JSON list of C-alpha atoms in Angstrom, two decimals:
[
{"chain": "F", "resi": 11, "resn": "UNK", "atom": "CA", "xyz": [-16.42, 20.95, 5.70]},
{"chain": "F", "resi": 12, "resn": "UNK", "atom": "CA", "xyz": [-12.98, 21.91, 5.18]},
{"chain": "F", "resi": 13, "resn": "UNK", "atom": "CA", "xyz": [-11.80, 25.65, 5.69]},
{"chain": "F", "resi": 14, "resn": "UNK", "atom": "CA", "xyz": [-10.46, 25.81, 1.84]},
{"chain": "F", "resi": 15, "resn": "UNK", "atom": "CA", "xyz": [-10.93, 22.94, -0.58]},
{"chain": "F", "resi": 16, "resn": "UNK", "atom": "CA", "xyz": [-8.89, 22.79, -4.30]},
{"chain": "F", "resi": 17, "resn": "UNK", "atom": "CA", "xyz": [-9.46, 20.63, -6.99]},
{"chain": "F", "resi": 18, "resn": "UNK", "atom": "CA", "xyz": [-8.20, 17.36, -6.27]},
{"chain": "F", "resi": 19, "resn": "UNK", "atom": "CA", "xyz": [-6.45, 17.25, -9.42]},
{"chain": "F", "resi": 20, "resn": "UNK", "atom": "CA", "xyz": [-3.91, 16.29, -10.91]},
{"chain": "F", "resi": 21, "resn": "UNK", "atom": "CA", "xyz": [-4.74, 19.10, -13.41]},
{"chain": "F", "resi": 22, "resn": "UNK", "atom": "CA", "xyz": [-2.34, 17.99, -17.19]},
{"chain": "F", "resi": 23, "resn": "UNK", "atom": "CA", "xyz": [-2.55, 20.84, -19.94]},
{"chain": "F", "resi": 24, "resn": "UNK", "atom": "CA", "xyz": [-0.43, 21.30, -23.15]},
{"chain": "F", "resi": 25, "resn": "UNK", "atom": "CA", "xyz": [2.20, 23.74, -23.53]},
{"chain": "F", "resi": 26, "resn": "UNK", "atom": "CA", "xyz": [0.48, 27.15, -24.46]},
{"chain": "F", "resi": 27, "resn": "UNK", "atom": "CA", "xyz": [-2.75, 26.18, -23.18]},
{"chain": "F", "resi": 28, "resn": "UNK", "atom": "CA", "xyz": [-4.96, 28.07, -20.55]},
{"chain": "F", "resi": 29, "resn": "UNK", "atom": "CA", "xyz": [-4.78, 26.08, -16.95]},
{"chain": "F", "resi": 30, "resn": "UNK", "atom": "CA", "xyz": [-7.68, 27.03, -14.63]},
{"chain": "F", "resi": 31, "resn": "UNK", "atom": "CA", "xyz": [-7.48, 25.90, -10.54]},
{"chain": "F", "resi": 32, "resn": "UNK", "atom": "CA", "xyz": [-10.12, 26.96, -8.51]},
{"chain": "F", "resi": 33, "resn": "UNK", "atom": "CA", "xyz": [-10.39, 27.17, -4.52]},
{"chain": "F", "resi": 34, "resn": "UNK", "atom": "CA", "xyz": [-13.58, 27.57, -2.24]},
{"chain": "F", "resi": 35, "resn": "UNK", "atom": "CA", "xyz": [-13.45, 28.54, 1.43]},
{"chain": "F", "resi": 36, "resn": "UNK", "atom": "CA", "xyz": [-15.95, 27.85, 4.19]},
{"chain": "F", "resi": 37, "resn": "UNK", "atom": "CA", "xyz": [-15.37, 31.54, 6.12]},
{"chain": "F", "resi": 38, "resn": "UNK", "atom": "CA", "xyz": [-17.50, 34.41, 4.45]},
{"chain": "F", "resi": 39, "resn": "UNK", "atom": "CA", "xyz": [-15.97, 36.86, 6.43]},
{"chain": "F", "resi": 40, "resn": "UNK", "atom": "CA", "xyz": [-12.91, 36.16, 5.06]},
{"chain": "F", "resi": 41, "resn": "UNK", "atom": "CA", "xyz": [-10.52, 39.15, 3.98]},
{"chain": "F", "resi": 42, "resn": "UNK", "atom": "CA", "xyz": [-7.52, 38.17, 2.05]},
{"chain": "F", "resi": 43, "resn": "UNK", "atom": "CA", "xyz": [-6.92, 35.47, -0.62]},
{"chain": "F", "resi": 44, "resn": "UNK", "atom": "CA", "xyz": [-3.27, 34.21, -1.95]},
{"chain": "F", "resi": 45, "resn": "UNK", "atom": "CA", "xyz": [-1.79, 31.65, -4.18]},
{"chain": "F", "resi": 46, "resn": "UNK", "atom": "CA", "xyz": [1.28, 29.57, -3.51]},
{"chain": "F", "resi": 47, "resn": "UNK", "atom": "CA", "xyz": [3.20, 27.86, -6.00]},
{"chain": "F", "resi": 48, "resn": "UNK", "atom": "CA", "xyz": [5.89, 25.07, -4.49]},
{"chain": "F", "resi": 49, "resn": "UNK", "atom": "CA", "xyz": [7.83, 22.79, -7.18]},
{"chain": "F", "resi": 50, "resn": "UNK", "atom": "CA", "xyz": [8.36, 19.27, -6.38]},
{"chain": "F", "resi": 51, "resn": "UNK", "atom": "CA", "xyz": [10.78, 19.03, -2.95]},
{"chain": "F", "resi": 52, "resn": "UNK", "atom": "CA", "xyz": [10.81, 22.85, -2.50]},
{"chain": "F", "resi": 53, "resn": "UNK", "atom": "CA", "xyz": [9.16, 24.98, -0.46]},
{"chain": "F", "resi": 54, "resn": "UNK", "atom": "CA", "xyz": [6.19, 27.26, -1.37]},
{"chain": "F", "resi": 55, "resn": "UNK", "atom": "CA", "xyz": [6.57, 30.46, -2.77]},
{"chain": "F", "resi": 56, "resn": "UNK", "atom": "CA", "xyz": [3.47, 33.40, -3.39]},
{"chain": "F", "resi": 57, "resn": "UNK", "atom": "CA", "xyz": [2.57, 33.93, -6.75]},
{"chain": "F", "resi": 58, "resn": "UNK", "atom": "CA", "xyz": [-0.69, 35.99, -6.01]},
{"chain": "F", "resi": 59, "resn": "UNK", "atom": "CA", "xyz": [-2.52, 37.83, -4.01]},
{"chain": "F", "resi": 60, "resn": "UNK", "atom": "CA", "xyz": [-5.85, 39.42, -4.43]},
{"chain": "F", "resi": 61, "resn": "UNK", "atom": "CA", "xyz": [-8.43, 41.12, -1.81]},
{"chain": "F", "resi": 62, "resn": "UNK", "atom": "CA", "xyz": [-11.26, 42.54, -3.74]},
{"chain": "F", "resi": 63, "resn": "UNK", "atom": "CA", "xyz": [-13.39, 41.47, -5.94]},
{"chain": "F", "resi": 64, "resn": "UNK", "atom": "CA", "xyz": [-12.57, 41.19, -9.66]},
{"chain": "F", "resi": 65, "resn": "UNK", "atom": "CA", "xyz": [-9.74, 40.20, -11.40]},
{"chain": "F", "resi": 66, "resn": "UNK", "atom": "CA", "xyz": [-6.06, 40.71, -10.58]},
{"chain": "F", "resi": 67, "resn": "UNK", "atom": "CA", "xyz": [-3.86, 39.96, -13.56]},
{"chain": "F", "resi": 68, "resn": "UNK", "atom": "CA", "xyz": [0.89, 39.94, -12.92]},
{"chain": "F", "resi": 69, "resn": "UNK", "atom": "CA", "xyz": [2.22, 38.61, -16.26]},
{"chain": "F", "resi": 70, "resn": "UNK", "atom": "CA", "xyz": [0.38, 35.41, -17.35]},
{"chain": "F", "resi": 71, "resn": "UNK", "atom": "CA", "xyz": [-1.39, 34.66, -13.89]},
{"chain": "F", "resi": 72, "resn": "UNK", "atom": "CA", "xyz": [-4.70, 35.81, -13.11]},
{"chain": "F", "resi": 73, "resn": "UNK", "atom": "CA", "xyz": [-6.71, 35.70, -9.58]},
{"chain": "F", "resi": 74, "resn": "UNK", "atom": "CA", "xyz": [-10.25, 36.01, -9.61]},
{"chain": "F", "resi": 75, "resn": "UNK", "atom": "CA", "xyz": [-11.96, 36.47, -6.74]},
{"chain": "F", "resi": 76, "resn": "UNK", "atom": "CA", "xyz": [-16.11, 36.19, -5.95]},
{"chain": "F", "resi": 77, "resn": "UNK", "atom": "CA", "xyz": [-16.65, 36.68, -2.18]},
{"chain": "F", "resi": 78, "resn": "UNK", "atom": "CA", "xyz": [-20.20, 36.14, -2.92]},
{"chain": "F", "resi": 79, "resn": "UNK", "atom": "CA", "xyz": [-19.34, 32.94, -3.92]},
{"chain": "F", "resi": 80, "resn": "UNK", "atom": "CA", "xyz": [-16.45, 32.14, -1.92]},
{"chain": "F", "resi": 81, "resn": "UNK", "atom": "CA", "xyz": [-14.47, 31.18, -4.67]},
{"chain": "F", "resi": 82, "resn": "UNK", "atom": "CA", "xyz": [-11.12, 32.16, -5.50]},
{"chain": "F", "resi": 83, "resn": "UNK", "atom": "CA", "xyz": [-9.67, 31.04, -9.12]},
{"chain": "F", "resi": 84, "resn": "UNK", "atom": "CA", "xyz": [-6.03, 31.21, -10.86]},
{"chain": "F", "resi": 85, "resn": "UNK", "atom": "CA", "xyz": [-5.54, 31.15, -14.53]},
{"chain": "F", "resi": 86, "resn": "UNK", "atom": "CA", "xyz": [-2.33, 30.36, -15.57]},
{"chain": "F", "resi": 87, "resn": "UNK", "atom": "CA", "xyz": [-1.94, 31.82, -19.62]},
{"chain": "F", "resi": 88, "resn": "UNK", "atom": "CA", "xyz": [0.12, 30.77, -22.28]},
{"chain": "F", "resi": 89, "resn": "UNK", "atom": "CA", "xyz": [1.44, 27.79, -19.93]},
{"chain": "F", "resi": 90, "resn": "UNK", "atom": "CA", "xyz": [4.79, 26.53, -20.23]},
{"chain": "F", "resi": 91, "resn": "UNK", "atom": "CA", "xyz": [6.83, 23.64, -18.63]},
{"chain": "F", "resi": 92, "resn": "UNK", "atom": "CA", "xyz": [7.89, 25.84, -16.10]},
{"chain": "F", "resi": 93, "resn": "UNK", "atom": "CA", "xyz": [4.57, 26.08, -14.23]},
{"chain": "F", "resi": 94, "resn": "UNK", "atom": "CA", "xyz": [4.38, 22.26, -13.46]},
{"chain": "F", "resi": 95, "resn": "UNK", "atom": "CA", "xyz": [4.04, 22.66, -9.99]},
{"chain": "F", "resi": 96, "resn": "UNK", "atom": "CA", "xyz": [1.83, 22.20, -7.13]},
{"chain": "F", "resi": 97, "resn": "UNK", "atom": "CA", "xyz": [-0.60, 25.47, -6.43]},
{"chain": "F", "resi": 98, "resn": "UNK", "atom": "CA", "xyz": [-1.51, 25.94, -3.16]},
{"chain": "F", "resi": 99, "resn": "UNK", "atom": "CA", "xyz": [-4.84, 28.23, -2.49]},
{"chain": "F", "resi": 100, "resn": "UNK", "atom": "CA", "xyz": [-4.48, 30.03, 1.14]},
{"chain": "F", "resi": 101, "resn": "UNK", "atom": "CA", "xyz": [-7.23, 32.73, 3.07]},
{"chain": "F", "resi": 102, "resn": "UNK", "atom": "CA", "xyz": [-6.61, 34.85, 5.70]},
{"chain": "F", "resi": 103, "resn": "UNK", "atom": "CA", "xyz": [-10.15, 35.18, 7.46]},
{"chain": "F", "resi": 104, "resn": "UNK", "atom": "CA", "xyz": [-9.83, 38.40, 9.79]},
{"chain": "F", "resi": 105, "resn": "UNK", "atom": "CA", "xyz": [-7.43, 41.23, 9.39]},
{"chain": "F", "resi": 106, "resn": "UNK", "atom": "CA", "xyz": [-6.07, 40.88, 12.76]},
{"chain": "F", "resi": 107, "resn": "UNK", "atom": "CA", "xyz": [-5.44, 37.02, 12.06]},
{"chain": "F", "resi": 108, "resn": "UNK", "atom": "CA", "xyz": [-1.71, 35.92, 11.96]},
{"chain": "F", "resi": 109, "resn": "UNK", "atom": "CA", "xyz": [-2.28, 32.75, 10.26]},
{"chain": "F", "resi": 110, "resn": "UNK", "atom": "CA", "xyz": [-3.82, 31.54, 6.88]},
{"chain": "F", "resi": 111, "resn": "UNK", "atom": "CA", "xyz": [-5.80, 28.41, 6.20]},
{"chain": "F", "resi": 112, "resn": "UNK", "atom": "CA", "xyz": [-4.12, 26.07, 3.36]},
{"chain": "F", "resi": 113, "resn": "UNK", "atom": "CA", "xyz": [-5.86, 24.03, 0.68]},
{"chain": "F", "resi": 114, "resn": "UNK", "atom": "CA", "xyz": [-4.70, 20.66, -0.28]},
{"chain": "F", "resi": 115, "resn": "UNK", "atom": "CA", "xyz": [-3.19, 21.68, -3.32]},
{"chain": "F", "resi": 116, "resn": "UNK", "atom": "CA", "xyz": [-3.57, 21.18, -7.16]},
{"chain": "F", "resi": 117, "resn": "UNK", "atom": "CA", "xyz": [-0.76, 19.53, -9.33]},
{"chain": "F", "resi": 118, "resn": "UNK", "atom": "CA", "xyz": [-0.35, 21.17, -12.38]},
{"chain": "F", "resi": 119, "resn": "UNK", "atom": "CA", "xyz": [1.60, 19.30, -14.98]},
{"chain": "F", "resi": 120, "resn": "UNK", "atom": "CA", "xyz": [1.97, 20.95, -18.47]},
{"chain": "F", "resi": 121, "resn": "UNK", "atom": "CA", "xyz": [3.33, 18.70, -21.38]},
{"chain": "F", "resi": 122, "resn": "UNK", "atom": "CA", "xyz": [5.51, 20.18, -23.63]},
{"chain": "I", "resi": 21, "resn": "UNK", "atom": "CA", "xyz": [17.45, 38.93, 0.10]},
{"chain": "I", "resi": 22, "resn": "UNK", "atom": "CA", "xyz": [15.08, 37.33, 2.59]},
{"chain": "I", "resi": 23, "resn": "UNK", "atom": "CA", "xyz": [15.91, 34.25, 4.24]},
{"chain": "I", "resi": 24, "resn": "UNK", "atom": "CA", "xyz": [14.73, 31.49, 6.16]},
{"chain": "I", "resi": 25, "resn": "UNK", "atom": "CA", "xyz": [16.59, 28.44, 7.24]},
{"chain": "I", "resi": 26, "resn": "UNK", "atom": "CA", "xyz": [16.58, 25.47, 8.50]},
{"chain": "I", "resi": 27, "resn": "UNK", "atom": "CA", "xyz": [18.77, 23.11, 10.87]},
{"chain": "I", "resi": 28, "resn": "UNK", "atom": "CA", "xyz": [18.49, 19.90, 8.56]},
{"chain": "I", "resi": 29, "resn": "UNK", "atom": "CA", "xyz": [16.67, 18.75, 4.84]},
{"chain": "I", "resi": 30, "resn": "UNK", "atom": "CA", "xyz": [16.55, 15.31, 6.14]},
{"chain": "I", "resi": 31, "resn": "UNK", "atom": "CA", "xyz": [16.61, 14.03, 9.70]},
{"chain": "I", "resi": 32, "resn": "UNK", "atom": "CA", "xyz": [15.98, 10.38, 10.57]},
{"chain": "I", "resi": 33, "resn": "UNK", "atom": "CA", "xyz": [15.40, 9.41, 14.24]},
{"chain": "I", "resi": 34, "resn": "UNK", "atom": "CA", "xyz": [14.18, 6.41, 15.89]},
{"chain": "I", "resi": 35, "resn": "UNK", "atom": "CA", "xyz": [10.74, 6.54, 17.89]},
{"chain": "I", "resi": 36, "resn": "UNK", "atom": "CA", "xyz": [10.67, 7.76, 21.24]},
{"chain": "I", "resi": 37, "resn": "UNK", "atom": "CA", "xyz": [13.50, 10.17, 20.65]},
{"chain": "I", "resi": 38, "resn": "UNK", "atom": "CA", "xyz": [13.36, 13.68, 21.58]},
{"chain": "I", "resi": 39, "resn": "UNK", "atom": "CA", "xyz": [13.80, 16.07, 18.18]},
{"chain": "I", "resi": 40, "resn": "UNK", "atom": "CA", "xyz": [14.70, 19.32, 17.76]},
{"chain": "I", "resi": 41, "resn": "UNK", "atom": "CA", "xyz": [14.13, 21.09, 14.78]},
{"chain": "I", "resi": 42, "resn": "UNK", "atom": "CA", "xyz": [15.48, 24.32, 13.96]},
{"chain": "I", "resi": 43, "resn": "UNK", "atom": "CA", "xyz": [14.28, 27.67, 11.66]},
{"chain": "I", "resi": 44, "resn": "UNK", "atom": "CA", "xyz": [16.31, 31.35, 11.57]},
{"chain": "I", "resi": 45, "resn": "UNK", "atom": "CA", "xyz": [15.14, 33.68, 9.90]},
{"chain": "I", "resi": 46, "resn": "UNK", "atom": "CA", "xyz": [17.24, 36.80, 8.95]},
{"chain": "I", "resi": 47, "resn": "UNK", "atom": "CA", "xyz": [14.55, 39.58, 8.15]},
{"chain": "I", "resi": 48, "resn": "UNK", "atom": "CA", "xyz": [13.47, 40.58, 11.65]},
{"chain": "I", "resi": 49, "resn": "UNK", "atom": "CA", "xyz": [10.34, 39.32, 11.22]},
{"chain": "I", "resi": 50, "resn": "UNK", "atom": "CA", "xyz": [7.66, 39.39, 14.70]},
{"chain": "I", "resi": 51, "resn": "UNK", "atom": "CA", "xyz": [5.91, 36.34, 12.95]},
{"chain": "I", "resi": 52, "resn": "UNK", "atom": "CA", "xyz": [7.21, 32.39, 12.85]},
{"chain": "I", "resi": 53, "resn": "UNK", "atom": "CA", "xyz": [4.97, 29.57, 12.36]},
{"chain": "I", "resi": 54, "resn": "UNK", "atom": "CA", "xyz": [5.67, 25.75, 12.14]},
{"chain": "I", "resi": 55, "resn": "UNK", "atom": "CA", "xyz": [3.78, 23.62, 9.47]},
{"chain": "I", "resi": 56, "resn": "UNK", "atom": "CA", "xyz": [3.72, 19.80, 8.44]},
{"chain": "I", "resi": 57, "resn": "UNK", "atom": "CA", "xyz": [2.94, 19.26, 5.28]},
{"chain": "I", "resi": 58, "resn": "UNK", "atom": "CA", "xyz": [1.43, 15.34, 4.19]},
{"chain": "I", "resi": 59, "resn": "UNK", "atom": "CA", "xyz": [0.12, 14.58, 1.13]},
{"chain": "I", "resi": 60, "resn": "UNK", "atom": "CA", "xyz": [-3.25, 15.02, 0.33]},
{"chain": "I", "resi": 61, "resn": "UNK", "atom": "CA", "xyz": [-3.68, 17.09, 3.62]},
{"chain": "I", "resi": 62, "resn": "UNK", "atom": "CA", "xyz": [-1.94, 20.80, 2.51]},
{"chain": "I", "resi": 63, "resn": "UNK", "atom": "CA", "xyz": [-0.06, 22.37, 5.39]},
{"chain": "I", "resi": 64, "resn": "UNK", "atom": "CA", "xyz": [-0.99, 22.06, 8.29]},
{"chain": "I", "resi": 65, "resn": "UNK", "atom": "CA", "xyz": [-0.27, 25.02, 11.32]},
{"chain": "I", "resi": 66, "resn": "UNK", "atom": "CA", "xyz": [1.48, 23.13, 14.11]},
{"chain": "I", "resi": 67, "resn": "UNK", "atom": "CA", "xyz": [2.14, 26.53, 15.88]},
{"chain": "I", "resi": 68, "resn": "UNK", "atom": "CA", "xyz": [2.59, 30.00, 15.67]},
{"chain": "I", "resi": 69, "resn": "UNK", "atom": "CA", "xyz": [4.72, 32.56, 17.42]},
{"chain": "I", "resi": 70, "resn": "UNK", "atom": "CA", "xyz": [3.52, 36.02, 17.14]},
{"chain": "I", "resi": 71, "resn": "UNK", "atom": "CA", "xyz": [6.42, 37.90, 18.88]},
{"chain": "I", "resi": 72, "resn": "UNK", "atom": "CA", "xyz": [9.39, 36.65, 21.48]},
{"chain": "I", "resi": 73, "resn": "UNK", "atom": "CA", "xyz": [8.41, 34.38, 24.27]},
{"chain": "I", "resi": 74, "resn": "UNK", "atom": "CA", "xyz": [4.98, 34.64, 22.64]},
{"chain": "I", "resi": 75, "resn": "UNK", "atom": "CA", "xyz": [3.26, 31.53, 20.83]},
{"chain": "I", "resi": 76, "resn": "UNK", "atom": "CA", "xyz": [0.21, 29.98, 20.22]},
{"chain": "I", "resi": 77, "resn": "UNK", "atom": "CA", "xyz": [-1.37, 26.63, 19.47]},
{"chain": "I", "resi": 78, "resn": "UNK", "atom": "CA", "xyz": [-1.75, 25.74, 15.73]},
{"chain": "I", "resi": 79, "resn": "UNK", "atom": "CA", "xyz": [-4.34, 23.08, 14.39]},
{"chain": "I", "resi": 80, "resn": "UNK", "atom": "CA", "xyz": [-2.70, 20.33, 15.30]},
{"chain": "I", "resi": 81, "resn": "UNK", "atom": "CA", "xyz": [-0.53, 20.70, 18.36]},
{"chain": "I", "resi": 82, "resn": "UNK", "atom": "CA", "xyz": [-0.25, 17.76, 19.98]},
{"chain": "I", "resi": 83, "resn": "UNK", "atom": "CA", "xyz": [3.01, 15.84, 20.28]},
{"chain": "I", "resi": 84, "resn": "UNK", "atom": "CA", "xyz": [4.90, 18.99, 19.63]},
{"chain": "I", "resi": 85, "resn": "UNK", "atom": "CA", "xyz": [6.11, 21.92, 21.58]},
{"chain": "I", "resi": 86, "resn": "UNK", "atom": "CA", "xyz": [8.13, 25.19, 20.73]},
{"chain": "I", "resi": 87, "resn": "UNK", "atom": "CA", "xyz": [10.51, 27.36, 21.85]},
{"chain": "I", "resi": 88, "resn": "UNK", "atom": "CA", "xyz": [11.32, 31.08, 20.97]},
{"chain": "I", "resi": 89, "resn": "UNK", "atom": "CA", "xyz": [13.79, 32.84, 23.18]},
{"chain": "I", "resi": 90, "resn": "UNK", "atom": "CA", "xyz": [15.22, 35.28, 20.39]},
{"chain": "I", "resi": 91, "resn": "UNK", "atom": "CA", "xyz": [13.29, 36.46, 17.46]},
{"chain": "I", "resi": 92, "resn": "UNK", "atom": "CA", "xyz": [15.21, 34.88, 14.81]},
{"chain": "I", "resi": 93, "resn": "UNK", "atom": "CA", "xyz": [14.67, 31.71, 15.84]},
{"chain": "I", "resi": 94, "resn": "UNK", "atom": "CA", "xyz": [11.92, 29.53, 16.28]},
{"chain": "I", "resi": 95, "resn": "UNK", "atom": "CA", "xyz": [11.80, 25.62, 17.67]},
{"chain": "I", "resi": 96, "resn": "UNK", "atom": "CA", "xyz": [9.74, 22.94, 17.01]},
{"chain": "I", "resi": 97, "resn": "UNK", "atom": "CA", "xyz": [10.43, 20.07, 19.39]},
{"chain": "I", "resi": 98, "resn": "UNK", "atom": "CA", "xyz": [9.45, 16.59, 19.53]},
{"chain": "I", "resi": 99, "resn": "UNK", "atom": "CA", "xyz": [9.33, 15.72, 22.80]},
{"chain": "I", "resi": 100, "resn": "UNK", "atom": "CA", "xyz": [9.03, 11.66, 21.97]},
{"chain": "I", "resi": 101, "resn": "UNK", "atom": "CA", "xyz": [9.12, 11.13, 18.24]},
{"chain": "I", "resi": 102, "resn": "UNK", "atom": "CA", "xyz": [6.37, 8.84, 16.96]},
{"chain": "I", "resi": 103, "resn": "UNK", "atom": "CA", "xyz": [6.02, 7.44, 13.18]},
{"chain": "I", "resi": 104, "resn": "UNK", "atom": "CA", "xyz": [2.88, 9.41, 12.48]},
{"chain": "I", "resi": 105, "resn": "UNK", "atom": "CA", "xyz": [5.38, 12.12, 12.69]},
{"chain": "I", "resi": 106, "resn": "UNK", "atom": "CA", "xyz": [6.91, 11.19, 10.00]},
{"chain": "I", "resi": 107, "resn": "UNK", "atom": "CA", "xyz": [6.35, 14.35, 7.78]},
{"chain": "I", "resi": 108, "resn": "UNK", "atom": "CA", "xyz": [7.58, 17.32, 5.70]},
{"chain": "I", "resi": 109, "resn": "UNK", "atom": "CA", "xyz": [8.09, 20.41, 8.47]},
{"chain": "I", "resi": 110, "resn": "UNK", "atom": "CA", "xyz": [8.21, 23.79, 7.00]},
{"chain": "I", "resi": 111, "resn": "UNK", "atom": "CA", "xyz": [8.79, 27.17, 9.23]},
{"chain": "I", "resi": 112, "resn": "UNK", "atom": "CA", "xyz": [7.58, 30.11, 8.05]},
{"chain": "I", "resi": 113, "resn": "UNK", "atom": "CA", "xyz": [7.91, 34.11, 9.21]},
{"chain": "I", "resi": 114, "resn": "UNK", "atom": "CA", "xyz": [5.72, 36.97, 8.25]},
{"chain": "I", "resi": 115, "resn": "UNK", "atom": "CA", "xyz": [6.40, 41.29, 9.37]},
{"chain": "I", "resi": 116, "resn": "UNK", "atom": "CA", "xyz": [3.61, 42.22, 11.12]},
{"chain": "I", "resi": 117, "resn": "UNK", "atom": "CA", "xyz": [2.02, 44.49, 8.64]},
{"chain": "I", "resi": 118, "resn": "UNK", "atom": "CA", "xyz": [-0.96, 46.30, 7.50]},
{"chain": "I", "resi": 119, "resn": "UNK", "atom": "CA", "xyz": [-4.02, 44.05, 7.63]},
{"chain": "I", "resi": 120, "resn": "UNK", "atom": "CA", "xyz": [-4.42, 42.34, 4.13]},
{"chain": "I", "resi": 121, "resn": "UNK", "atom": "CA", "xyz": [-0.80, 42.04, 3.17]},
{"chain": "I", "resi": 122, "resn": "UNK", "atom": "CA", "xyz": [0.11, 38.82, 3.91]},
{"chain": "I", "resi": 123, "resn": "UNK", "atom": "CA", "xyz": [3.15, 37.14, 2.62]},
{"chain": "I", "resi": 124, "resn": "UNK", "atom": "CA", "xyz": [4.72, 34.41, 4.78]},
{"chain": "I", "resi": 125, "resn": "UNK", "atom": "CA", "xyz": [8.34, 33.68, 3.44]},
{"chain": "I", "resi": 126, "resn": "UNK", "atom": "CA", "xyz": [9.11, 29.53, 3.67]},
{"chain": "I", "resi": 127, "resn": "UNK", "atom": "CA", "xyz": [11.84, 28.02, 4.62]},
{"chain": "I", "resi": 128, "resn": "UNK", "atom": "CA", "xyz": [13.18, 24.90, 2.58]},
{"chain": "I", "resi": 129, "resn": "UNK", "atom": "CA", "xyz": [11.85, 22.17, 4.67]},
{"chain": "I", "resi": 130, "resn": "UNK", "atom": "CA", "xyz": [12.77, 19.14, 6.64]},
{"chain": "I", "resi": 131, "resn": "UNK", "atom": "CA", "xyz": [11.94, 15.86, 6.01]},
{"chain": "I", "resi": 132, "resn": "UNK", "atom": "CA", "xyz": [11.54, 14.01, 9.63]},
{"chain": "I", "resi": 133, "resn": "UNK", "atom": "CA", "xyz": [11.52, 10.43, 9.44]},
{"chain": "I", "resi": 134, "resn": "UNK", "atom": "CA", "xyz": [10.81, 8.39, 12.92]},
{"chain": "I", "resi": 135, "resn": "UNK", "atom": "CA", "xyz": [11.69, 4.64, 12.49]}
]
């Protein structure tokens, strides 16, 4: 079982619509949660970061998180053009860690 | 601004050769790590240094080895370059910090191709 897993994807939305990726991870101990974004031939860049439970909403993003479901979600509202990108779910399991654990990735590709 | 950069975007070497990639980062960040990033596979930690002179194995170590004499910089080396290393390599550095903040800052990548 991988460590974190994403929707394979390729995830294709229309312009204003709702996009939803979701990310599970194997760890239940594990402490902090955080979304990447990295365009095509760039490098990544954090959009997100959420350590509680609940929902964490910064403009039109929102991170959900359910440790008792080790499941970690991003909604991306109102989606534009912009946001075609590649979203890259990554957990931190122990505070004292100095590395995180990436997903795969999900391609996001909104159509205008 | 923060900044991370490195040596080369695109670096094409034949197999066998010894490669050296380079990563500075300007923020005097304790934290550097090495990634390779393949399709279909995420990023993957190669390894991580968590202060000067200080480093630790990654996932997927072998083949590589690293070098940090000053804290701004951080190098991945090929000892003998072989095609499956053909890959994306990204550094990364991080501020020691409290224990859930987290951010990593990327550099832009280099694309290694081994012929």
């Amino acid at each position: 079982q991988k460590e974190v897993e994403q929707n394979s994807g390729p995830l294709s939305v229309p312009e204003g619509a709702i996009a939803s990726l979701n990310c599970t991870y194997s760890d239940r101990g594990s402490q902090s949660f955080f979304w990447y974004r990295q365009y095509s031939g760039k490098s990544p860049e954090l959009i997100m970061s959420i350590y509680s439970n609940g929902d964490k909403e910064d403009g039109r993003f929102t991170a959900q998180l359910n440790k008792a479901s080790q499941y970690v979600s991003l909604l991306i509202r109102d989606s534009q053009p912009s946001d075609s990108a590649t979203y890259l779910c990554a957990v931190k399991k122990r505070p004292n860690d100095y590395k995180l654990s990436f997903g795969a990735g999900t391609t996001v590709t909104v159509r205008a | 601004d923060v900044k991370v950069t490195q040596s080369s975007r695109y670096l094409v070497k034949r197999t066998g050769e010894k490669v050296f990639l380079e990563c500075v980062q300007d923020m005097d960040h304790e934290n550097m790590f090495w990634y390779r990033q393949d399709p279909g596979l995420g990023l993957r930690l190669i390894y991580f240094s968590y202060d000067v002179k200080m480093k630790e194995k990654g996932d997927i170590p072998e083949g590589y080895s690293v070098s940090r004499e000053k804290k701004e910089r951080f190098s991945l080396i090929l000892e003998s370059a072989s095609t499956n290393q053909t890959s994306m390599y990204l550094c990364a550095s991080r501020q020691t910090g409290t224990a859930l903040s987290y951010e990593q800052y990327f550099g832009p990548g280099t694309r290694l191709t081994v012929t």
